[in-house]
Coordinates of C-alpha atoms in Angstrom, one line a residue:
M1 CA -0.2 0.0 0.1
S2 CA 1.2 3.6 -0.9
T3 CA 2.3 5.7 1.9
S4 CA 1.9 9.2 -0.2
Y5 CA -0.2 11.2 2.0
D6 CA -3.4 10.9 -0.2
A7 CA -5.6 13.3 1.6
D8 CA -9.1 14.8 0.0
L9 CA -9.7 17.5 2.7
A10 CA -12.3 19.7 2.9
L11 CA -15.7 20.5 5.0
F12 CA -19.0 18.4 5.3
V13 CA -21.6 20.6 6.4
D14 CA -25.2 19.7 5.8
G15 CA -24.7 16.5 3.9
S16 CA -21.8 18.2 1.8
W17 CA -17.9 18.2 1.2
R18 CA -17.0 21.8 0.3
A19 CA -12.8 22.3 -0.4
G20 CA -11.1 25.5 -1.5
E21 CA -13.7 27.7 -3.0
G22 CA -12.2 30.7 -2.3
R23 CA -12.3 29.2 2.1
D24 CA -8.6 30.6 3.6
C25 CA -6.4 27.8 3.7
H26 CA -3.7 26.7 6.8
E27 CA -0.4 24.9 5.4
V28 CA -0.4 21.5 7.2
V29 CA 2.9 19.8 8.1
N30 CA 4.7 16.4 8.7
P31 CA 6.2 17.2 11.5
A32 CA 9.4 14.3 10.4
T33 CA 10.1 16.3 8.4
G34 CA 8.8 19.2 8.9
A35 CA 7.8 20.0 5.3
A36 CA 4.4 21.4 4.1
I37 CA 2.2 18.2 2.4
A38 CA -1.6 19.9 1.5
G39 CA -3.3 23.1 2.6
L40 CA -7.1 22.7 4.2
P41 CA -10.3 24.8 3.7
L42 CA -11.2 26.6 6.6
A43 CA -14.7 27.6 7.4
S44 CA -16.1 30.9 6.6
A45 CA -18.8 32.3 8.6
G46 CA -21.9 31.8 6.6
D47 CA -19.9 28.2 6.4
L48 CA -20.2 28.0 10.0
D49 CA -24.4 29.0 10.0
E50 CA -24.9 26.4 7.3
A51 CA -23.9 24.0 10.0
L52 CA -26.0 25.1 12.0
A53 CA -29.0 25.5 10.9
A54 CA -28.0 21.8 9.6
A55 CA -27.7 20.6 12.8
N56 CA -30.9 22.2 14.1
K57 CA -32.9 20.5 11.8
A58 CA -31.4 17.3 11.6
F59 CA -32.1 17.1 15.5
A60 CA -36.1 16.2 15.5
N61 CA -35.5 13.3 13.1
W62 CA -32.8 11.9 14.7
R63 CA -33.6 11.8 18.0
A64 CA -37.0 9.9 17.1
T65 CA -34.9 7.4 14.7
D66 CA -35.0 3.8 16.3
V67 CA -32.3 3.1 18.3
E68 CA -32.0 -0.3 16.4
A69 CA -31.4 2.0 12.8
R70 CA -29.2 4.4 14.7
G71 CA -26.9 1.5 16.0
A72 CA -26.8 -0.1 13.0
I73 CA -25.2 3.2 11.5
L74 CA -22.9 3.6 14.1
H75 CA -21.8 -0.6 13.3
K76 CA -21.1 0.2 9.9
A77 CA -19.3 3.0 10.0
A78 CA -17.1 0.7 12.8
A79 CA -17.1 -1.5 9.9
L80 CA -15.7 0.5 7.3
L81 CA -13.1 2.2 9.6
R82 CA -11.5 -1.1 9.4
E83 CA -11.4 -1.8 6.1
R84 CA -9.9 1.4 6.0
S85 CA -7.8 0.8 8.8
E86 CA -4.1 0.9 7.2
S87 CA -5.2 3.7 4.4
I88 CA -6.3 6.0 7.3
A89 CA -3.3 5.0 9.8
I90 CA -1.2 6.7 7.2
L91 CA -2.9 9.3 6.9
L92 CA -2.6 10.2 11.2
T93 CA 1.1 9.6 10.6
T94 CA 2.0 11.6 8.3
E95 CA 0.4 14.3 9.6
Q96 CA 0.5 13.8 13.3
G97 CA 4.3 11.7 13.4
K98 CA 3.7 8.9 15.9
P99 CA 4.3 5.3 14.8
I100 CA 2.2 3.4 12.4
G101 CA 1.3 0.3 14.8
E102 CA 0.2 3.1 17.5
A103 CA -1.8 4.5 14.5
R104 CA -3.4 1.4 13.6
G105 CA -4.3 0.8 17.2
E106 CA -6.0 4.0 17.0
V107 CA -8.0 3.4 14.9
I108 CA -9.2 0.0 15.8
G109 CA -9.8 1.1 19.2
S110 CA -12.5 4.7 17.2
A111 CA -14.1 1.5 15.8
Q112 CA -14.4 0.2 18.9
L113 CA -16.3 2.8 20.4
F114 CA -18.8 2.7 17.5
D115 CA -19.3 -0.2 18.0
Y116 CA -20.0 -0.1 22.6
F117 CA -22.0 2.7 21.4
A118 CA -24.3 1.2 19.3
E119 CA -25.6 -1.8 21.5
E120 CA -25.4 1.1 25.0
A121 CA -27.8 3.8 23.8
K122 CA -30.0 0.0 23.9
R123 CA -30.0 0.8 27.6
I124 CA -31.0 4.3 28.2
Y125 CA -33.4 3.6 30.9
G126 CA -35.6 5.2 32.7
R127 CA -37.7 3.9 35.8
V128 CA -41.5 3.8 36.6
L129 CA -42.5 5.2 40.3
V130 CA -44.7 4.3 43.0
R131 CA -47.9 6.6 42.9
P132 CA -51.5 5.2 43.9
T133 CA -53.8 3.1 41.4
G134 CA -54.8 5.2 38.1
Q135 CA -51.5 7.9 38.4
R136 CA -48.5 6.9 36.3
S137 CA -45.1 8.9 37.0
I138 CA -42.1 8.0 35.7
V139 CA -38.4 9.1 34.3
I140 CA -37.2 8.8 30.9
K141 CA -33.9 9.7 29.1
Q142 CA -34.1 12.2 26.0
P143 CA -31.4 13.8 24.0
V144 CA -29.8 16.9 24.9
G145 CA -29.6 19.0 21.4
P146 CA -26.9 19.9 19.0
V147 CA -23.1 19.1 20.4
A148 CA -20.4 21.0 19.8
S149 CA -17.0 19.1 20.2
F150 CA -13.8 20.6 20.1
T151 CA -10.8 17.6 20.2
P152 CA -6.7 18.3 19.6
W153 CA -3.8 16.6 17.8
N154 CA -2.7 13.4 20.3
F155 CA -5.4 11.0 19.2
P156 CA -7.2 12.9 16.6
I157 CA -10.1 10.4 15.0
Y158 CA -10.1 8.5 18.9
L159 CA -11.6 11.2 20.9
M160 CA -12.7 12.4 17.9
A161 CA -14.7 9.3 17.9
K162 CA -15.3 8.9 21.8
K163 CA -17.2 11.9 20.6
L164 CA -19.5 11.3 18.2
A165 CA -19.8 7.5 19.1
A166 CA -22.0 8.2 21.7
A167 CA -23.3 11.5 21.1
L168 CA -24.8 9.9 17.8
A169 CA -26.0 6.8 19.7
A170 CA -27.6 9.5 22.7
G171 CA -29.8 11.2 19.5
C172 CA -27.4 13.6 19.2
P173 CA -26.5 16.1 16.3
V174 CA -22.9 17.2 16.4
I175 CA -20.8 19.3 14.9
A176 CA -17.2 18.1 15.2
K177 CA -14.1 20.9 14.7
P178 CA -11.0 18.8 15.1
P179 CA -7.4 20.3 15.1
E180 CA -6.4 21.5 11.7
E181 CA -2.6 19.2 12.8
T182 CA -4.6 16.4 11.6
P183 CA -7.3 16.7 9.0
G184 CA -7.1 13.8 7.0
C185 CA -8.1 11.0 9.2
T186 CA -10.5 12.6 10.7
T187 CA -11.9 13.9 7.6
A188 CA -11.9 10.0 7.4
L189 CA -13.8 9.5 10.2
I190 CA -16.6 11.4 8.9
R191 CA -16.3 9.7 5.5
A192 CA -17.2 6.5 6.8
L193 CA -20.0 7.9 8.8
A194 CA -21.3 9.6 5.6
D195 CA -20.9 6.2 3.9
A196 CA -22.2 4.4 6.3
G197 CA -25.9 5.8 5.6
L198 CA -25.6 8.6 8.5
P199 CA -28.4 11.8 7.5
A200 CA -27.4 15.0 6.2
G201 CA -26.6 17.3 9.3
V202 CA -26.6 15.3 11.5
A203 CA -22.6 14.4 11.9
Q204 CA -20.4 18.0 10.2
L205 CA -16.8 18.7 10.1
V206 CA -15.5 21.9 10.0
F207 CA -11.5 23.3 10.7
G208 CA -10.5 27.4 11.4
V209 CA -9.1 29.4 13.9
P210 CA -9.8 27.9 16.9
D211 CA -10.9 30.7 19.0
T212 CA -13.3 31.7 16.4
V213 CA -14.8 28.6 15.3
S214 CA -15.8 27.8 19.3
R215 CA -17.1 31.3 20.2
H216 CA -19.5 31.4 16.6
L217 CA -20.6 27.9 17.6
I218 CA -20.9 28.6 21.0
A219 CA -23.0 31.5 21.4
S220 CA -25.7 30.0 18.8
P221 CA -28.3 28.8 20.7
V222 CA -28.6 25.7 18.5
I223 CA -26.2 23.9 20.7
R224 CA -27.2 22.7 23.5
K225 CA -23.5 20.6 25.0
V226 CA -20.6 21.5 24.5
S227 CA -17.5 18.9 24.6
F228 CA -14.1 19.6 25.3
T229 CA -10.8 18.0 25.0
G230 CA -7.1 19.9 25.5
S231 CA -5.8 21.9 28.0
V232 CA -6.6 23.5 30.9
P233 CA -6.5 27.4 30.0
V234 CA -8.8 26.6 27.1
G235 CA -10.7 24.3 29.3
K236 CA -11.7 27.3 30.9
H237 CA -12.2 29.6 28.6
L238 CA -14.6 27.5 26.6
M239 CA -16.5 27.1 30.1
H240 CA -16.7 30.6 30.3
L241 CA -18.5 30.9 26.8
A242 CA -21.0 28.7 27.2
A243 CA -21.9 30.2 30.8
D244 CA -23.9 33.0 29.1
G245 CA -26.1 30.6 27.4
A246 CA -26.2 27.8 30.7
K247 CA -24.8 25.0 28.4
R248 CA -24.1 21.6 29.5
V249 CA -20.0 21.1 28.8
T250 CA -17.9 17.9 29.7
M251 CA -14.4 19.4 30.0
E252 CA -10.8 16.7 30.1
L253 CA -8.3 19.1 30.7
G254 CA -4.9 18.4 31.1
G255 CA -2.8 16.4 34.1
H256 CA 0.1 15.5 34.9
A257 CA 0.3 11.8 35.9
P258 CA 2.1 11.2 39.3
V259 CA 3.8 7.2 39.5
L260 CA 4.4 6.2 43.1
I261 CA 7.2 2.9 42.9
F262 CA 7.7 1.1 46.2
D263 CA 10.1 -0.7 47.2
D264 CA 8.6 -4.0 46.9
C265 CA 7.5 -3.9 43.1
D266 CA 8.9 -6.5 41.1
L267 CA 11.7 -3.4 39.3
E268 CA 12.4 -5.0 36.6
K269 CA 9.0 -5.9 35.2
T270 CA 7.6 -2.3 35.9
L271 CA 10.7 -0.6 34.1
D272 CA 9.2 -2.8 31.3
M273 CA 6.3 -1.9 31.2
V274 CA 6.7 2.2 32.6
V275 CA 9.1 3.3 30.2
P276 CA 7.4 2.5 26.7
Q277 CA 4.7 3.9 28.3
K278 CA 6.2 7.2 29.0
F279 CA 7.5 7.3 25.0
R280 CA 3.6 6.4 24.0
N281 CA 3.3 8.9 21.4
A282 CA 6.0 11.0 22.1
G283 CA 4.8 11.1 25.8
Q284 CA 1.9 13.7 24.2
V285 CA -0.9 11.8 26.0
C286 CA -2.8 13.5 28.5
V287 CA -2.6 10.8 31.0
S288 CA 1.3 10.0 30.1
P289 CA 3.2 9.0 33.4
T290 CA 5.2 11.8 33.8
R291 CA 6.2 12.5 38.0
F292 CA 7.7 9.3 38.9
Y293 CA 7.9 9.4 43.3
V294 CA 10.5 6.5 44.1
Q295 CA 11.4 4.4 47.1
A296 CA 14.4 6.0 48.6
A297 CA 15.5 2.3 48.7
I298 CA 15.7 1.8 45.3
Y299 CA 15.5 5.4 43.4
D300 CA 19.2 4.8 41.8
R301 CA 18.1 1.4 40.7
F302 CA 14.9 2.4 39.3
V303 CA 17.0 5.9 37.3
E304 CA 20.1 3.4 36.7
G305 CA 17.3 1.0 34.6
F306 CA 14.9 3.5 33.2
A307 CA 17.6 5.4 31.9
E308 CA 19.6 2.7 29.7
R309 CA 16.2 1.8 28.4
A310 CA 15.1 5.5 27.3
K311 CA 18.8 5.8 25.3
T312 CA 17.8 2.2 23.0
V313 CA 14.5 3.9 22.2
K314 CA 14.4 4.3 18.4
T315 CA 13.4 7.1 17.3
G316 CA 12.6 8.4 13.5
S317 CA 9.6 8.5 11.1
G318 CA 6.6 7.2 12.3
L319 CA 6.2 4.6 8.8
D320 CA 9.4 3.2 9.6
A321 CA 9.3 -0.4 11.2
D322 CA 11.1 -0.3 13.9
T323 CA 10.5 3.5 14.9
K324 CA 9.4 3.7 18.8
M325 CA 9.4 7.5 18.9
G326 CA 8.0 9.4 16.8
P327 CA 8.3 13.8 16.1
L328 CA 7.0 16.1 18.6
A329 CA 3.2 17.3 16.6
N330 CA 4.1 20.6 16.4
P331 CA 7.0 23.4 15.9
R332 CA 6.2 24.7 18.9
R333 CA 6.3 21.3 21.4
P334 CA 10.3 21.0 21.5
S335 CA 11.0 24.9 22.2
A336 CA 8.4 24.3 24.8
I337 CA 9.9 21.0 26.4
G338 CA 13.1 22.4 25.8
A339 CA 12.5 25.6 28.0
L340 CA 11.0 22.8 31.2
V341 CA 14.7 21.0 30.9
D342 CA 16.9 23.8 30.9
D343 CA 14.9 24.9 34.3
A344 CA 15.2 21.3 36.0
R345 CA 19.1 21.2 35.0
A346 CA 19.8 25.2 35.7
K347 CA 17.9 24.1 39.7
G348 CA 19.7 21.1 40.1
A349 CA 18.1 18.5 38.0
R350 CA 20.1 15.6 36.5
V351 CA 20.0 15.4 32.8
L352 CA 20.4 11.3 32.9
A353 CA 19.6 10.4 29.0
G354 CA 18.6 12.8 26.6
G355 CA 17.2 16.6 27.0
E356 CA 17.8 17.8 23.9
R357 CA 16.2 18.6 20.8
G358 CA 16.7 16.4 17.2
E359 CA 18.3 17.4 14.2
S360 CA 15.2 17.7 12.0
G361 CA 11.6 17.5 11.6
F362 CA 10.0 18.1 15.1
F363 CA 11.9 15.8 17.3
F364 CA 12.8 15.6 21.1
Q365 CA 15.7 13.2 22.8
P366 CA 13.6 10.4 25.5
T367 CA 14.8 13.0 28.1
L368 CA 15.8 10.6 32.3
L369 CA 15.6 14.0 34.7
A370 CA 16.7 13.1 38.5
D371 CA 16.3 14.5 41.6
V372 CA 14.0 17.1 40.0
P373 CA 13.0 20.1 42.7
D374 CA 9.4 21.1 42.9
E375 CA 10.6 24.4 42.2
A376 CA 11.3 23.3 38.6
D377 CA 8.9 24.4 36.2
I378 CA 8.3 20.8 35.0
M379 CA 7.5 19.7 38.4
S380 CA 3.9 21.9 38.4
N381 CA 3.5 22.3 34.8
E382 CA 2.3 19.1 32.4
P383 CA 5.6 18.8 29.9
F384 CA 3.1 17.2 27.3
G385 CA 6.5 15.5 26.2
P386 CA 8.8 12.3 26.3
V387 CA 10.4 13.8 29.8
A388 CA 10.2 11.4 32.5
V389 CA 10.6 13.9 36.1
T390 CA 12.0 11.4 39.3
R391 CA 12.2 11.6 42.8
P392 CA 12.9 9.5 45.9
F393 CA 9.7 9.5 49.2
E394 CA 10.5 7.6 51.6
N395 CA 6.7 6.6 52.9
F396 CA 3.1 6.4 52.5
D397 CA 2.1 9.3 53.4
D398 CA 5.2 11.1 52.0
A399 CA 4.3 10.0 48.7
I400 CA 0.8 10.5 48.6
E401 CA 1.2 13.8 49.4
Q402 CA 3.4 14.4 46.4
A403 CA 1.3 13.0 44.0
N404 CA -2.1 14.5 45.3
R405 CA 0.7 17.9 45.2
L406 CA -0.9 19.9 42.5
P407 CA -4.8 21.2 41.4
Y408 CA -4.4 18.9 38.5
G409 CA -6.7 15.0 39.3
L410 CA -6.9 13.0 35.6
A411 CA -4.6 10.2 36.3
A412 CA -2.4 8.5 38.3
F413 CA 0.0 5.5 38.2
A414 CA 1.2 2.9 41.6
F415 CA 3.1 0.0 41.7
T416 CA 3.1 -2.6 44.4
E417 CA 2.8 -5.8 45.3
N418 CA 1.2 -5.4 48.7
G419 CA -2.6 -5.7 48.4
R420 CA -3.4 -3.6 51.8
R421 CA -1.4 -0.9 50.6
A422 CA -2.5 -1.1 46.6
N423 CA -6.5 -0.9 48.1
L424 CA -5.8 2.4 50.1
L425 CA -3.8 3.9 46.9
G426 CA -6.7 3.6 45.5
D427 CA -9.0 5.8 48.2
A428 CA -5.9 8.3 49.0
I429 CA -5.3 8.9 45.2
E430 CA -7.4 12.4 43.7
A431 CA -7.7 11.4 40.1
G432 CA -10.2 9.9 38.2
M433 CA -8.5 7.1 37.5
V434 CA -6.2 5.3 38.9
G435 CA -4.1 2.5 37.7
I436 CA -2.4 0.1 39.8
N437 CA 0.1 -2.3 38.4
T438 CA -1.0 -1.6 35.4
F439 CA -1.8 1.4 32.7
A440 CA -4.7 -0.1 31.0
I441 CA -7.2 2.9 31.9
S442 CA -9.1 3.4 29.2
G443 CA -11.6 1.2 27.0
A444 CA -14.8 2.0 25.2
D445 CA -16.6 0.9 28.2
T446 CA -14.8 2.9 31.0
P447 CA -15.6 6.4 32.6
F448 CA -12.9 9.0 31.8
G449 CA -12.1 12.1 33.1
G450 CA -10.4 14.1 35.8
V451 CA -10.8 16.0 39.0
K452 CA -10.3 19.3 40.3
E453 CA -8.7 21.2 37.7
S454 CA -8.5 18.3 35.4
G455 CA -12.1 18.8 34.5
F456 CA -15.1 16.6 34.8
G457 CA -17.7 14.9 33.4
S458 CA -16.8 11.1 31.5
E459 CA -16.5 10.0 28.5
G460 CA -17.2 6.5 27.6
G461 CA -18.8 3.9 29.4
P462 CA -22.6 3.8 30.3
E463 CA -21.6 7.6 32.2
G464 CA -20.2 9.4 28.5
L465 CA -23.2 7.9 26.9
E466 CA -24.9 10.0 30.1
S467 CA -23.3 13.1 29.5
Y468 CA -25.4 13.6 26.1
L469 CA -28.9 13.2 27.8
V470 CA -31.5 15.4 30.0
T471 CA -33.9 13.4 32.1
K472 CA -37.3 14.5 32.1
A473 CA -39.8 13.2 34.9
I474 CA -43.7 13.1 33.6
H475 CA -46.6 12.8 35.8
Q476 CA -50.3 11.6 34.9
A477 CA -53.1 11.6 37.5

């Protein structure tokens, strides 16, 4: 199969594809080389207004469509994603940089989301309340209405699918605004839905200047729900916009995941797990393990073993079969990560592996920092890149204090062979998701979301479907 970038980039509004036609254009870049590979048409204000009108019109029919019929379309879309997985994965790797194996997994995971929510929609249950004979009181769940969804570039197809699958299953039309860095794979997702028979206006695709598009869509009375995955500052901004219309929001925001390594863990097995996980997607993962707190008795062995493994991670184009870590997604990231590493080094941290950007493209070396003080910026600001920071701890209470120190609480991890300690860790760590001796915390059937400034609301599982439903009580005497 060809590995060339063969993307037919366009907007999708009211069932029709719209290309350049005088619209402003965004340059799409291959992060492995820094070279421009395509031009992306951006939505005009007129395009956004037409998308809003189409979503508003489509809502009445889509919410009334039988759940079996909705599910059949979602299952068909899932099948098409699987059939097209290789070509979509090539688009994803070329645009975003991740190794092709990771890209294939992301496409297949997206298909699983559509299959899951196609079936979960059949379990949108209400209840009947106890009332005197001749009276009825029931509680039902109904779709909230048209949704504006905003997704980032780190997992562009999977995060978009997570929002679309749940919303469409619940009966809500969606106007999707994915990232301009990765338009080919997200366009392919919408094509799969259109080819599966989704009616016009039910799922639409727009690109544009993020702040301009979000302000325009959220200000419209058509939009009843906003779903966003991205940074904490942008999430807070969108919440302010949504507040003016009292719109429901789901926010999956940033994290700075702590990893607690206790001295009773299987150290070699733990290292073999944590190092590949840290450098997955070049560390551009909202739940990436980043702050490694290691019990003092095994600290030196841990950092030595981590550094040895980090130095063997092969970087390069994600399309090369032996690449283990690709480039960062855009030219801003290497400079931002380099500044955090330099600050940590100046404040006393030791660089045991990496620490430098690549010579071409948007690469940064797999990096390990040891003995990083709390005063270093990287201990409070998520690097969102291939950098692990470490420092020792003495006891359980010290570890928990460090893990919960920041105002974020998306994900956290711990490694221990002590069952009682594992139970206590699950209770004490302030995070929406906790993995103990595992990094497998995300799946179609599991709620995904954070606490504190990492956001609120869940995606995935029945909780993800619930966020697109409103509750109505009906009383009859």
